[in-house]
Amino acid sequence: MGGQVWRLAAVTVTVAATALTASCGYAAAIYAAEVSADQVEGGWTSKAGTSLTFHADHTFTSEHFDTLPVASECSDPTALASGSWAFYAPTQPIRTPDETVTRGTELALTFSGGDCEVTAYFFNDEADPVMCPTDDPDDGCRSDDYLKQVADRP
């Protein structure tokens, strides 16, 4: 009888661990927020001091972007002051930024200085999204690196 209880406990723990591990890959999809291009436009800031300002012509400027962990993957993190932005085309087999796409959960940030493209993911909900520039949406951002919209949006 004692052996059966231990086997049942081991199976239960294994199933629970497998379920938790499998579910981790879905965190980005579960918490993703779909936003419009109009919602992206304007200023976004983080508690750590990073700021991005998005313009209707699909350009942006940034300050202190080099302090984010994802910037370390760029060849020259100090040259990350401006660039262009676009949502990824949802129907393309290869992830492609497309300025004609007007809504999305992921944004491509292509910096002018050097050869660097960073993906920013939107989380929370559509009414109050947060932006997380990261190479892995399941890892998210450090708590002070999430960017929120500045109150005085255009």
mmCIF file with all atom_site columns, C-alpha atoms in Angstrom, residues 31 64 96 123 144 151:
data_model
loop_
_atom_site.group_PDB
_atom_site.id
_atom_site.type_symbol
_atom_site.label_atom_id
_atom_site.label_alt_id
_atom_site.label_comp_id
_atom_site.label_asym_id
_atom_site.label_entity_id
_atom_site.label_seq_id
_atom_site.pdbx_PDB_ins_code
_atom_site.Cartn_x
_atom_site.Cartn_y
_atom_site.Cartn_z
_atom_site.occupancy
_atom_site.B_iso_or_equiv
_atom_site.pdbx_formal_charge
_atom_site.auth_seq_id
_atom_site.auth_comp_id
_atom_site.auth_asym_id
_atom_site.auth_atom_id
_atom_site.pdbx_PDB_model_num
ATOM 1 C CA . TYR A 1 31  ? -1.005 38.533 -21.283 1.00 0.00 ? 31  TYR A CA 1
ATOM 2 C CA . HIS A 1 64  ? 18.613 55.755 -22.337 1.00 0.00 ? 64  HIS A CA 1
ATOM 3 C CA . THR A 1 96  ? 8.350  41.067 -41.245 1.00 0.00 ? 96  THR A CA 1
ATOM 4 C CA . PHE A 1 123 ? 1.195  43.452 -22.236 1.00 0.00 ? 123 PHE A CA 1
ATOM 5 C CA . ASP A 1 144 ? 11.488 49.145 -13.747 1.00 0.00 ? 144 ASP A CA 1
ATOM 6 C CA . ALA A 1 151 ? -0.227 60.984 -19.578 1.00 0.00 ? 151 ALA A CA 1
#
